């Protein structure tokens, strides 16, 4: 089985794939001070509750946008799972061309989303990832990554609104009961929800105007199902796209390593 680790700015997601489907998925808040032993104490219990054993994990891959978290995630794989993890960086064979000014600066999550989307759905396409930031990633008809746009995530906007305006409460995002809010909470929820729907629709419209043909629009990230309720923009809602990107990347590179091993020559 393959263990996939997606370390984002807000959460670290661990998921296990058995070669056919995902058999378990768990998340923990991102903390770059968390040690390999702390990851083990938490995740090994999760595996056991789902009928999985450490010995079931034969391979692992890590994708992270938090460099400080990499050391202990890698050490966890080595010390507790006894596997050497792949790391989703420029040293791997992506089989996926990125036509950007500085490919080394491209976040692993953005490249992974583009990789998974073009393999699953084919280009041209735009991936909208609702995470700590709201990322827009563009793939052309030939399956090449073209770049995109980055906007503040909705939860960052909620926090900024609360901190900058003393009388406005901190709140969670949700679809408002009405666009016209008759109290502060509904008014805030309306502005945040419909404001982000408008932001996404507007950016995708401008991106589409620069492309040769109309792209498919894929929504991913934890808030993708919520925002898909407010617009007909999305052709596909795929909350686990980054995990699929890590899986495809791992499968490609483990297969290449096996074909190049001395035993096969």
PDB file of N, CA and C in Angstrom, residues 125-226:
ATOM      1  N   UNK A 125      -7.992  23.019 -19.043  1.00  0.00           N
ATOM      2  CA  UNK A 125      -8.748  23.061 -17.793  1.00  0.00           C
ATOM      3  C   UNK A 125      -8.184  24.117 -16.856  1.00  0.00           C
ATOM      4  N   UNK A 126      -9.028  24.500 -15.895  1.00  0.00           N
ATOM      5  CA  UNK A 126      -8.633  25.373 -14.797  1.00  0.00           C
ATOM      6  C   UNK A 126      -8.996  24.657 -13.504  1.00  0.00           C
ATOM      7  N   UNK A 127      -8.022  24.504 -12.612  1.00  0.00           N
ATOM      8  CA  UNK A 127      -8.278  23.941 -11.291  1.00  0.00           C
ATOM      9  C   UNK A 127      -8.386  25.087 -10.298  1.00  0.00           C
ATOM     10  N   UNK A 128      -9.474  25.115  -9.535  1.00  0.00           N
ATOM     11  CA  UNK A 128      -9.653  26.097  -8.473  1.00  0.00           C
ATOM     12  C   UNK A 128      -9.538  25.349  -7.148  1.00  0.00           C
ATOM     13  N   UNK A 129      -8.498  25.660  -6.389  1.00  0.00           N
ATOM     14  CA  UNK A 129      -8.211  24.965  -5.135  1.00  0.00           C
ATOM     15  C   UNK A 129      -8.521  25.898  -3.965  1.00  0.00           C
ATOM     16  N   UNK A 130      -9.569  25.541  -3.201  1.00  0.00           N
ATOM     17  CA  UNK A 130      -9.987  26.335  -2.052  1.00  0.00           C
ATOM     18  C   UNK A 130      -9.212  25.874  -0.823  1.00  0.00           C
ATOM     19  N   UNK A 131      -8.075  26.510  -0.578  1.00  0.00           N
ATOM     20  CA  UNK A 131      -7.265  26.172   0.588  1.00  0.00           C
ATOM     21  C   UNK A 131      -6.954  27.413   1.396  1.00  0.00           C
ATOM     22  N   UNK A 132      -5.801  27.407   2.066  1.00  0.00           N
ATOM     23  CA  UNK A 132      -5.377  28.591   2.803  1.00  0.00           C
ATOM     24  C   UNK A 132      -5.317  29.789   1.860  1.00  0.00           C
ATOM     25  N   UNK A 133      -4.803  29.559   0.668  1.00  0.00           N
ATOM     26  CA  UNK A 133      -4.951  30.486  -0.446  1.00  0.00           C
ATOM     27  C   UNK A 133      -5.911  29.850  -1.447  1.00  0.00           C
ATOM     28  N   UNK A 134      -6.539  30.667  -2.289  1.00  0.00           N
ATOM     29  CA  UNK A 134      -7.364  30.135  -3.367  1.00  0.00           C
ATOM     30  C   UNK A 134      -6.521  30.183  -4.633  1.00  0.00           C
ATOM     31  N   UNK A 135      -6.121  29.001  -5.107  1.00  0.00           N
ATOM     32  CA  UNK A 135      -5.235  28.893  -6.262  1.00  0.00           C
ATOM     33  C   UNK A 135      -6.023  28.581  -7.524  1.00  0.00           C
ATOM     34  N   UNK A 136      -5.600  29.179  -8.627  1.00  0.00           N
ATOM     35  CA  UNK A 136      -6.159  28.899  -9.944  1.00  0.00           C
ATOM     36  C   UNK A 136      -5.009  28.378 -10.805  1.00  0.00           C
ATOM     37  N   UNK A 137      -5.098  27.138 -11.243  1.00  0.00           N
ATOM     38  CA  UNK A 137      -4.023  26.517 -12.009  1.00  0.00           C
ATOM     39  C   UNK A 137      -4.539  26.104 -13.377  1.00  0.00           C
ATOM     40  N   UNK A 138      -3.778  26.444 -14.415  1.00  0.00           N
ATOM     41  CA  UNK A 138      -4.246  26.336 -15.797  1.00  0.00           C
ATOM     42  C   UNK A 138      -3.408  25.321 -16.566  1.00  0.00           C
ATOM     43  N   UNK A 139      -4.090  24.413 -17.258  1.00  0.00           N
ATOM     44  CA  UNK A 139      -3.449  23.407 -18.101  1.00  0.00           C
ATOM     45  C   UNK A 139      -4.010  23.541 -19.508  1.00  0.00           C
ATOM     46  N   UNK A 140      -3.138  23.498 -20.514  1.00  0.00           N
ATOM     47  CA  UNK A 140      -3.623  23.674 -21.881  1.00  0.00           C
ATOM     48  C   UNK A 140      -4.044  22.350 -22.508  1.00  0.00           C
ATOM     49  N   UNK A 141      -4.446  22.414 -23.775  1.00  0.00           N
ATOM     50  CA  UNK A 141      -4.959  21.241 -24.481  1.00  0.00           C
ATOM     51  C   UNK A 141      -3.929  20.130 -24.578  1.00  0.00           C
ATOM     52  N   UNK A 142      -2.652  20.505 -24.638  1.00  0.00           N
ATOM     53  CA  UNK A 142      -1.577  19.526 -24.757  1.00  0.00           C
ATOM     54  C   UNK A 142      -1.146  18.958 -23.405  1.00  0.00           C
ATOM     55  N   UNK A 143      -1.809  19.369 -22.328  1.00  0.00           N
ATOM     56  CA  UNK A 143      -1.472  18.864 -21.003  1.00  0.00           C
ATOM     57  C   UNK A 143      -0.311  19.558 -20.351  1.00  0.00           C
ATOM     58  N   UNK A 144       0.002  20.786 -20.785  1.00  0.00           N
ATOM     59  CA  UNK A 144       1.112  21.542 -20.203  1.00  0.00           C
ATOM     60  C   UNK A 144       0.582  22.547 -19.181  1.00  0.00           C
ATOM     61  N   UNK A 145       1.330  22.681 -18.091  1.00  0.00           N
ATOM     62  CA  UNK A 145       0.955  23.633 -17.042  1.00  0.00           C
ATOM     63  C   UNK A 145       1.364  25.036 -17.487  1.00  0.00           C
ATOM     64  N   UNK A 146       0.404  25.980 -17.479  1.00  0.00           N
ATOM     65  CA  UNK A 146       0.661  27.327 -17.994  1.00  0.00           C
ATOM     66  C   UNK A 146       0.881  28.379 -16.911  1.00  0.00           C
ATOM     67  N   UNK A 147       0.488  28.100 -15.683  1.00  0.00           N
ATOM     68  CA  UNK A 147       0.536  29.118 -14.630  1.00  0.00           C
ATOM     69  C   UNK A 147      -0.849  29.292 -14.036  1.00  0.00           C
ATOM     70  N   UNK A 148      -1.147  30.493 -13.552  1.00  0.00           N
ATOM     71  CA  UNK A 148      -2.462  30.716 -12.965  1.00  0.00           C
ATOM     72  C   UNK A 148      -2.531  31.972 -12.131  1.00  0.00           C
ATOM     73  N   UNK A 149      -3.306  31.904 -11.074  1.00  0.00           N
ATOM     74  CA  UNK A 149      -3.516  33.054 -10.194  1.00  0.00           C
ATOM     75  C   UNK A 149      -3.618  32.562  -8.754  1.00  0.00           C
ATOM     76  N   UNK A 150      -3.299  33.453  -7.822  1.00  0.00           N
ATOM     77  CA  UNK A 150      -3.388  33.145  -6.390  1.00  0.00           C
ATOM     78  C   UNK A 150      -4.131  34.277  -5.702  1.00  0.00           C
ATOM     79  N   UNK A 151      -5.179  33.914  -4.952  1.00  0.00           N
ATOM     80  CA  UNK A 151      -5.952  34.891  -4.180  1.00  0.00           C
ATOM     81  C   UNK A 151      -5.956  34.466  -2.713  1.00  0.00           C
ATOM     82  N   UNK A 152      -6.209  35.387  -1.782  1.00  0.00           N
ATOM     83  CA  UNK A 152      -6.313  34.990  -0.376  1.00  0.00           C
ATOM     84  C   UNK A 152      -7.438  33.982  -0.185  1.00  0.00           C
ATOM     85  N   UNK A 153      -7.210  32.997   0.665  1.00  0.00           N
ATOM     86  CA  UNK A 153      -8.258  32.033   0.978  1.00  0.00           C
ATOM     87  C   UNK A 153      -9.358  32.680   1.793  1.00  0.00           C
ATOM     88  N   UNK A 154     -10.539  32.058   1.759  1.00  0.00           N
ATOM     89  CA  UNK A 154     -11.692  32.659   2.423  1.00  0.00           C
ATOM     90  C   UNK A 154     -11.485  32.748   3.934  1.00  0.00           C
ATOM     91  N   UNK A 155     -10.821  31.755   4.530  1.00  0.00           N
ATOM     92  CA  UNK A 155     -10.618  31.805   5.984  1.00  0.00           C
ATOM     93  C   UNK A 155      -9.632  32.901   6.380  1.00  0.00           C
ATOM     94  N   UNK A 156      -8.670  33.210   5.506  1.00  0.00           N
ATOM     95  CA  UNK A 156      -7.793  34.355   5.759  1.00  0.00           C
ATOM     96  C   UNK A 156      -8.590  35.654   5.739  1.00  0.00           C
ATOM     97  N   UNK A 157      -9.544  35.746   4.827  1.00  0.00           N
ATOM     98  CA  UNK A 157     -10.376  36.948   4.747  1.00  0.00           C
ATOM     99  C   UNK A 157     -11.260  37.099   5.973  1.00  0.00           C
ATOM    100  N   UNK A 158     -11.791  35.981   6.453  1.00  0.00           N
ATOM    101  CA  UNK A 158     -12.599  36.020   7.676  1.00  0.00           C
ATOM    102  C   UNK A 158     -11.776  36.548   8.844  1.00  0.00           C
ATOM    103  N   UNK A 159     -10.551  36.022   8.985  1.00  0.00           N
ATOM    104  CA  UNK A 159      -9.689  36.443  10.093  1.00  0.00           C
ATOM    105  C   UNK A 159      -9.304  37.910   9.959  1.00  0.00           C
ATOM    106  N   UNK A 160      -9.000  38.341   8.742  1.00  0.00           N
ATOM    107  CA  UNK A 160      -8.612  39.735   8.516  1.00  0.00           C
ATOM    108  C   UNK A 160      -9.771  40.673   8.830  1.00  0.00           C
ATOM    109  N   UNK A 161     -10.980  40.285   8.453  1.00  0.00           N
ATOM    110  CA  UNK A 161     -12.155  41.113   8.716  1.00  0.00           C
ATOM    111  C   UNK A 161     -12.397  41.253  10.215  1.00  0.00           C
ATOM    112  N   UNK A 162     -12.241  40.154  10.924  1.00  0.00           N
ATOM    113  CA  UNK A 162     -12.437  40.175  12.382  1.00  0.00           C
ATOM    114  C   UNK A 162     -11.381  41.047  13.068  1.00  0.00           C
ATOM    115  N   UNK A 163     -10.130  40.926  12.641  1.00  0.00           N
ATOM    116  CA  UNK A 163      -9.050  41.656  13.304  1.00  0.00           C
ATOM    117  C   UNK A 163      -9.090  43.144  12.991  1.00  0.00           C
ATOM    118  N   UNK A 164      -9.518  43.487  11.797  1.00  0.00           N
ATOM    119  CA  UNK A 164      -9.487  44.892  11.383  1.00  0.00           C
ATOM    120  C   UNK A 164     -10.702  45.680  11.840  1.00  0.00           C
ATOM    121  N   UNK A 165     -11.793  44.987  12.144  1.00  0.00           N
ATOM    122  CA  UNK A 165     -13.025  45.665  12.549  1.00  0.00           C
ATOM    123  C   UNK A 165     -13.463  45.119  13.904  1.00  0.00           C
ATOM    124  N   UNK A 166     -13.292  45.906  14.944  1.00  0.00           N
ATOM    125  CA  UNK A 166     -13.481  45.438  16.317  1.00  0.00           C
ATOM    126  C   UNK A 166     -14.885  44.914  16.588  1.00  0.00           C
ATOM    127  N   UNK A 167     -15.883  45.437  15.903  1.00  0.00           N
ATOM    128  CA  UNK A 167     -17.259  45.058  16.195  1.00  0.00           C
ATOM    129  C   UNK A 167     -17.739  43.857  15.372  1.00  0.00           C
ATOM    130  N   UNK A 168     -16.888  43.374  14.469  1.00  0.00           N
ATOM    131  CA  UNK A 168     -17.288  42.235  13.638  1.00  0.00           C
ATOM    132  C   UNK A 168     -16.764  40.944  14.259  1.00  0.00           C
ATOM    133  N   UNK A 169     -17.624  39.949  14.459  1.00  0.00           N
ATOM    134  CA  UNK A 169     -17.205  38.713  15.131  1.00  0.00           C
ATOM    135  C   UNK A 169     -16.408  37.801  14.211  1.00  0.00           C
ATOM    136  N   UNK A 170     -15.621  36.906  14.824  1.00  0.00           N
ATOM    137  CA  UNK A 170     -14.994  35.837  14.064  1.00  0.00           C
ATOM    138  C   UNK A 170     -16.078  34.794  13.798  1.00  0.00           C
ATOM    139  N   UNK A 171     -16.134  34.267  12.576  1.00  0.00           N
ATOM    140  CA  UNK A 171     -17.196  33.337  12.238  1.00  0.00           C
ATOM    141  C   UNK A 171     -16.677  32.297  11.255  1.00  0.00           C
ATOM    142  N   UNK A 172     -17.448  31.234  11.090  1.00  0.00           N
ATOM    143  CA  UNK A 172     -17.107  30.211  10.108  1.00  0.00           C
ATOM    144  C   UNK A 172     -17.842  30.493   8.811  1.00  0.00           C
ATOM    145  N   UNK A 173     -17.265  30.034   7.703  1.00  0.00           N
ATOM    146  CA  UNK A 173     -17.880  30.256   6.410  1.00  0.00           C
ATOM    147  C   UNK A 173     -19.043  29.285   6.216  1.00  0.00           C
ATOM    148  N   UNK A 174     -20.062  29.735   5.543  1.00  0.00           N
ATOM    149  CA  UNK A 174     -21.208  28.892   5.217  1.00  0.00           C
ATOM    150  C   UNK A 174     -22.082  29.613   4.218  1.00  0.00           C
ATOM    151  N   UNK A 175     -22.974  28.877   3.552  1.00  0.00           N
ATOM    152  CA  UNK A 175     -23.863  29.520   2.600  1.00  0.00           C
ATOM    153  C   UNK A 175     -24.894  30.335   3.379  1.00  0.00           C
ATOM    154  N   UNK A 176     -25.079  31.613   3.047  1.00  0.00           N
ATOM    155  CA  UNK A 176     -25.997  32.460   3.809  1.00  0.00           C
ATOM    156  C   UNK A 176     -27.450  32.100   3.533  1.00  0.00           C
ATOM    157  N   UNK A 177     -28.302  32.397   4.497  1.00  0.00           N
ATOM    158  CA  UNK A 177     -29.732  32.152   4.323  1.00  0.00           C
ATOM    159  C   UNK A 177     -30.353  33.157   3.362  1.00  0.00           C
ATOM    160  N   UNK A 178     -29.707  34.295   3.195  1.00  0.00           N
ATOM    161  CA  UNK A 178     -30.199  35.320   2.268  1.00  0.00           C
ATOM    162  C   UNK A 178     -29.029  36.189   1.841  1.00  0.00           C
ATOM    163  N   UNK A 179     -29.130  36.784   0.640  1.00  0.00           N
ATOM    164  CA  UNK A 179     -28.087  37.690   0.184  1.00  0.00           C
ATOM    165  C   UNK A 179     -28.149  39.013   0.942  1.00  0.00           C
ATOM    166  N   UNK A 180     -29.368  39.425   1.300  1.00  0.00           N
ATOM    167  CA  UNK A 180     -29.544  40.655   2.076  1.00  0.00           C
ATOM    168  C   UNK A 180     -29.564  40.285   3.549  1.00  0.00           C
ATOM    169  N   UNK A 181     -28.480  40.555   4.233  1.00  0.00           N
ATOM    170  CA  UNK A 181     -28.399  40.201   5.641  1.00  0.00           C
ATOM    171  C   UNK A 181     -29.109  41.204   6.524  1.00  0.00           C
ATOM    172  N   UNK A 182     -29.984  40.731   7.406  1.00  0.00           N
ATOM    173  CA  UNK A 182     -30.718  41.614   8.318  1.00  0.00           C
ATOM    174  C   UNK A 182     -30.107  41.622   9.717  1.00  0.00           C
ATOM    175  N   UNK A 183     -28.957  40.974   9.839  1.00  0.00           N
ATOM    176  CA  UNK A 183     -28.157  41.102  11.053  1.00  0.00           C
ATOM    177  C   UNK A 183     -26.690  40.956  10.641  1.00  0.00           C
ATOM    178  N   UNK A 184     -25.791  41.245  11.570  1.00  0.00           N
ATOM    179  CA  UNK A 184     -24.365  41.289  11.221  1.00  0.00           C
ATOM    180  C   UNK A 184     -23.850  39.949  10.732  1.00  0.00           C
ATOM    181  N   UNK A 185     -24.233  38.854  11.383  1.00  0.00           N
ATOM    182  CA  UNK A 185     -23.717  37.538  11.010  1.00  0.00           C
ATOM    183  C   UNK A 185     -24.119  37.156   9.593  1.00  0.00           C
ATOM    184  N   UNK A 186     -25.397  37.356   9.260  1.00  0.00           N
ATOM    185  CA  UNK A 186     -25.861  37.000   7.918  1.00  0.00           C
ATOM    186  C   UNK A 186     -25.229  37.924   6.875  1.00  0.00           C
ATOM    187  N   UNK A 187     -25.091  39.199   7.214  1.00  0.00           N
ATOM    188  CA  UNK A 187     -24.464  40.146   6.286  1.00  0.00           C
ATOM    189  C   UNK A 187     -23.013  39.757   6.017  1.00  0.00           C
ATOM    190  N   UNK A 188     -22.276  39.358   7.049  1.00  0.00           N
ATOM    191  CA  UNK A 188     -20.895  38.917   6.862  1.00  0.00           C
ATOM    192  C   UNK A 188     -20.835  37.632   6.043  1.00  0.00           C
ATOM    193  N   UNK A 189     -21.705  36.693   6.384  1.00  0.00           N
ATOM    194  CA  UNK A 189     -21.693  35.423   5.664  1.00  0.00           C
ATOM    195  C   UNK A 189     -22.045  35.634   4.190  1.00  0.00           C
ATOM    196  N   UNK A 190     -22.987  36.538   3.919  1.00  0.00           N
ATOM    197  CA  UNK A 190     -23.367  36.834   2.541  1.00  0.00           C
ATOM    198  C   UNK A 190     -22.194  37.456   1.781  1.00  0.00           C
ATOM    199  N   UNK A 191     -21.549  38.442   2.400  1.00  0.00           N
ATOM    200  CA  UNK A 191     -20.434  39.102   1.729  1.00  0.00           C
ATOM    201  C   UNK A 191     -19.288  38.151   1.448  1.00  0.00           C
ATOM    202  N   UNK A 192     -18.986  37.285   2.415  1.00  0.00           N
ATOM    203  CA  UNK A 192     -17.891  36.345   2.236  1.00  0.00           C
ATOM    204  C   UNK A 192     -18.223  35.283   1.202  1.00  0.00           C
ATOM    205  N   UNK A 193     -19.401  34.674   1.316  1.00  0.00           N
ATOM    206  CA  UNK A 193     -19.753  33.582   0.405  1.00  0.00           C
ATOM    207  C   UNK A 193     -19.928  34.089  -1.027  1.00  0.00           C
ATOM    208  N   UNK A 194     -20.824  35.074  -1.202  1.00  0.00           N
ATOM    209  CA  UNK A 194     -21.095  35.544  -2.553  1.00  0.00           C
ATOM    210  C   UNK A 194     -19.929  36.351  -3.113  1.00  0.00           C
ATOM    211  N   UNK A 195     -19.158  36.988  -2.220  1.00  0.00           N
ATOM    212  CA  UNK A 195     -17.957  37.671  -2.671  1.00  0.00           C
ATOM    213  C   UNK A 195     -16.955  36.699  -3.272  1.00  0.00           C
ATOM    214  N   UNK A 196     -16.777  35.525  -2.629  1.00  0.00           N
ATOM    215  CA  UNK A 196     -15.846  34.540  -3.168  1.00  0.00           C
ATOM    216  C   UNK A 196     -16.383  33.866  -4.409  1.00  0.00           C
ATOM    217  N   UNK A 197     -17.689  33.644  -4.480  1.00  0.00           N
ATOM    218  CA  UNK A 197     -18.271  33.109  -5.708  1.00  0.00           C
ATOM    219  C   UNK A 197     -17.980  34.072  -6.865  1.00  0.00           C
ATOM    220  N   UNK A 198     -18.191  35.367  -6.615  1.00  0.00           N
ATOM    221  CA  UNK A 198     -17.920  36.369  -7.649  1.00  0.00           C
ATOM    222  C   UNK A 198     -16.450  36.433  -8.017  1.00  0.00           C
ATOM    223  N   UNK A 199     -15.573  36.342  -7.010  1.00  0.00           N
ATOM    224  CA  UNK A 199     -14.135  36.354  -7.273  1.00  0.00           C
ATOM    225  C   UNK A 199     -13.744  35.186  -8.172  1.00  0.00           C
ATOM    226  N   UNK A 200     -14.215  33.996  -7.834  1.00  0.00           N
ATOM    227  CA  UNK A 200     -13.856  32.803  -8.604  1.00  0.00           C
ATOM    228  C   UNK A 200     -14.407  32.892 -10.027  1.00  0.00           C
ATOM    229  N   UNK A 201     -15.676  33.258 -10.150  1.00  0.00           N
ATOM    230  CA  UNK A 201     -16.265  33.370 -11.485  1.00  0.00           C
ATOM    231  C   UNK A 201     -15.531  34.413 -12.331  1.00  0.00           C
ATOM    232  N   UNK A 202     -15.172  35.535 -11.721  1.00  0.00           N
ATOM    233  CA  UNK A 202     -14.493  36.601 -12.461  1.00  0.00           C
ATOM    234  C   UNK A 202     -13.109  36.189 -12.920  1.00  0.00           C
ATOM    235  N   UNK A 203     -12.310  35.576 -12.030  1.00  0.00           N
ATOM    236  CA  UNK A 203     -10.958  35.176 -12.410  1.00  0.00           C
ATOM    237  C   UNK A 203     -11.002  34.094 -13.482  1.00  0.00           C
ATOM    238  N   UNK A 204     -11.890  33.115 -13.323  1.00  0.00           N
ATOM    239  CA  UNK A 204     -11.988  32.057 -14.340  1.00  0.00           C
ATOM    240  C   UNK A 204     -12.424  32.640 -15.680  1.00  0.00           C
ATOM    241  N   UNK A 205     -13.316  33.615 -15.667  1.00  0.00           N
ATOM    242  CA  UNK A 205     -13.742  34.250 -16.918  1.00  0.00           C
ATOM    243  C   UNK A 205     -12.560  34.919 -17.625  1.00  0.00           C
ATOM    244  N   UNK A 206     -11.723  35.624 -16.866  1.00  0.00           N
ATOM    245  CA  UNK A 206     -10.569  36.290 -17.465  1.00  0.00           C
ATOM    246  C   UNK A 206      -9.531  35.283 -17.953  1.00  0.00           C
ATOM    247  N   UNK A 207      -9.314  34.210 -17.194  1.00  0.00           N
ATOM    248  CA  UNK A 207      -8.389  33.168 -17.635  1.00  0.00           C
ATOM    249  C   UNK A 207      -8.893  32.527 -18.930  1.00  0.00           C
ATOM    250  N   UNK A 208     -10.179  32.207 -18.972  1.00  0.00           N
ATOM    251  CA  UNK A 208     -10.758  31.552 -20.149  1.00  0.00           C
ATOM    252  C   UNK A 208     -10.605  32.415 -21.395  1.00  0.00           C
ATOM    253  N   UNK A 209     -10.706  33.732 -21.215  1.00  0.00           N
ATOM    254  CA  UNK A 209     -10.593  34.640 -22.356  1.00  0.00           C
ATOM    255  C   UNK A 209      -9.192  34.617 -22.968  1.00  0.00           C
ATOM    256  N   UNK A 210      -8.192  34.188 -22.190  1.00  0.00           N
ATOM    257  CA  UNK A 210      -6.823  34.135 -22.693  1.00  0.00           C
ATOM    258  C   UNK A 210      -6.461  32.766 -23.268  1.00  0.00           C
ATOM    259  N   UNK A 211      -7.402  31.818 -23.242  1.00  0.00           N
ATOM    260  CA  UNK A 211      -7.121  30.466 -23.723  1.00  0.00           C
ATOM    261  C   UNK A 211      -7.723  30.263 -25.110  1.00  0.00           C
ATOM    262  N   UNK A 212      -7.175  29.281 -25.830  1.00  0.00           N
ATOM    263  CA  UNK A 212      -7.609  29.038 -27.200  1.00  0.00           C
ATOM    264  C   UNK A 212      -8.984  28.391 -27.272  1.00  0.00           C
ATOM    265  N   UNK A 213      -9.351  27.626 -26.251  1.00  0.00           N
ATOM    266  CA  UNK A 213     -10.663  26.984 -26.224  1.00  0.00           C
ATOM    267  C   UNK A 213     -11.185  26.964 -24.801  1.00  0.00           C
ATOM    268  N   UNK A 214     -12.488  26.776 -24.665  1.00  0.00           N
ATOM    269  CA  UNK A 214     -13.129  26.852 -23.354  1.00  0.00           C
ATOM    270  C   UNK A 214     -12.621  25.727 -22.454  1.00  0.00           C
ATOM    271  N   UNK A 215     -12.100  26.059 -21.266  1.00  0.00           N
ATOM    272  CA  UNK A 215     -11.567  25.020 -20.382  1.00  0.00           C
ATOM    273  C   UNK A 215     -12.654  24.387 -19.511  1.00  0.00           C
ATOM    274  N   UNK A 216     -12.392  23.138 -19.121  1.00  0.00           N
ATOM    275  CA  UNK A 216     -13.160  22.545 -18.030  1.00  0.00           C
ATOM    276  C   UNK A 216     -12.706  23.209 -16.739  1.00  0.00           C
ATOM    277  N   UNK A 217     -13.611  23.342 -15.785  1.00  0.00           N
ATOM    278  CA  UNK A 217     -13.267  23.985 -14.508  1.00  0.00           C
ATOM    279  C   UNK A 217     -13.455  22.965 -13.398  1.00  0.00           C
ATOM    280  N   UNK A 218     -12.380  22.679 -12.685  1.00  0.00           N
ATOM    281  CA  UNK A 218     -12.355  21.658 -11.630  1.00  0.00           C
ATOM    282  C   UNK A 218     -12.208  22.345 -10.279  1.00  0.00           C
ATOM    283  N   UNK A 219     -13.061  22.014  -9.334  1.00  0.00           N
ATOM    284  CA  UNK A 219     -12.965  22.552  -7.975  1.00  0.00           C
ATOM    285  C   UNK A 219     -12.368  21.500  -7.054  1.00  0.00           C
ATOM    286  N   UNK A 220     -11.433  21.914  -6.214  1.00  0.00           N
ATOM    287  CA  UNK A 220     -10.852  20.996  -5.247  1.00  0.00           C
ATOM    288  C   UNK A 220     -10.601  21.733  -3.934  1.00  0.00           C
ATOM    289  N   UNK A 221     -10.156  20.996  -2.920  1.00  0.00           N
ATOM    290  CA  UNK A 221      -9.954  21.589  -1.595  1.00  0.00           C
ATOM    291  C   UNK A 221     -11.167  21.354  -0.707  1.00  0.00           C
ATOM    292  N   UNK A 222     -10.960  21.547   0.582  1.00  0.00           N
ATOM    293  CA  UNK A 222     -12.004  21.242   1.552  1.00  0.00           C
ATOM    294  C   UNK A 222     -13.291  22.023   1.377  1.00  0.00           C
ATOM    295  N   UNK A 223     -13.196  23.258   0.888  1.00  0.00           N
ATOM    296  CA  UNK A 223     -14.393  24.093   0.734  1.00  0.00           C
ATOM    297  C   UNK A 223     -15.011  24.002  -0.658  1.00  0.00           C
ATOM    298  N   UNK A 224     -14.472  23.145  -1.518  1.00  0.00           N
ATOM    299  CA  UNK A 224     -15.001  23.024  -2.879  1.00  0.00           C
ATOM    300  C   UNK A 224     -16.480  22.631  -2.901  1.00  0.00           C
ATOM    301  N   UNK A 225     -16.920  21.632  -2.110  1.00  0.00           N
ATOM    302  CA  UNK A 225     -18.350  21.285  -2.150  1.00  0.00           C
ATOM    303  C   UNK A 225     -19.251  22.448  -1.736  1.00  0.00           C
ATOM    304  N   UNK A 226     -18.818  23.233  -0.752  1.00  0.00           N
ATOM    305  CA  UNK A 226     -19.633  24.368  -0.306  1.00  0.00           C
ATOM    306  C   UNK A 226     -19.782  25.396  -1.421  1.00  0.00           C
TER     307      UNK A 226
END
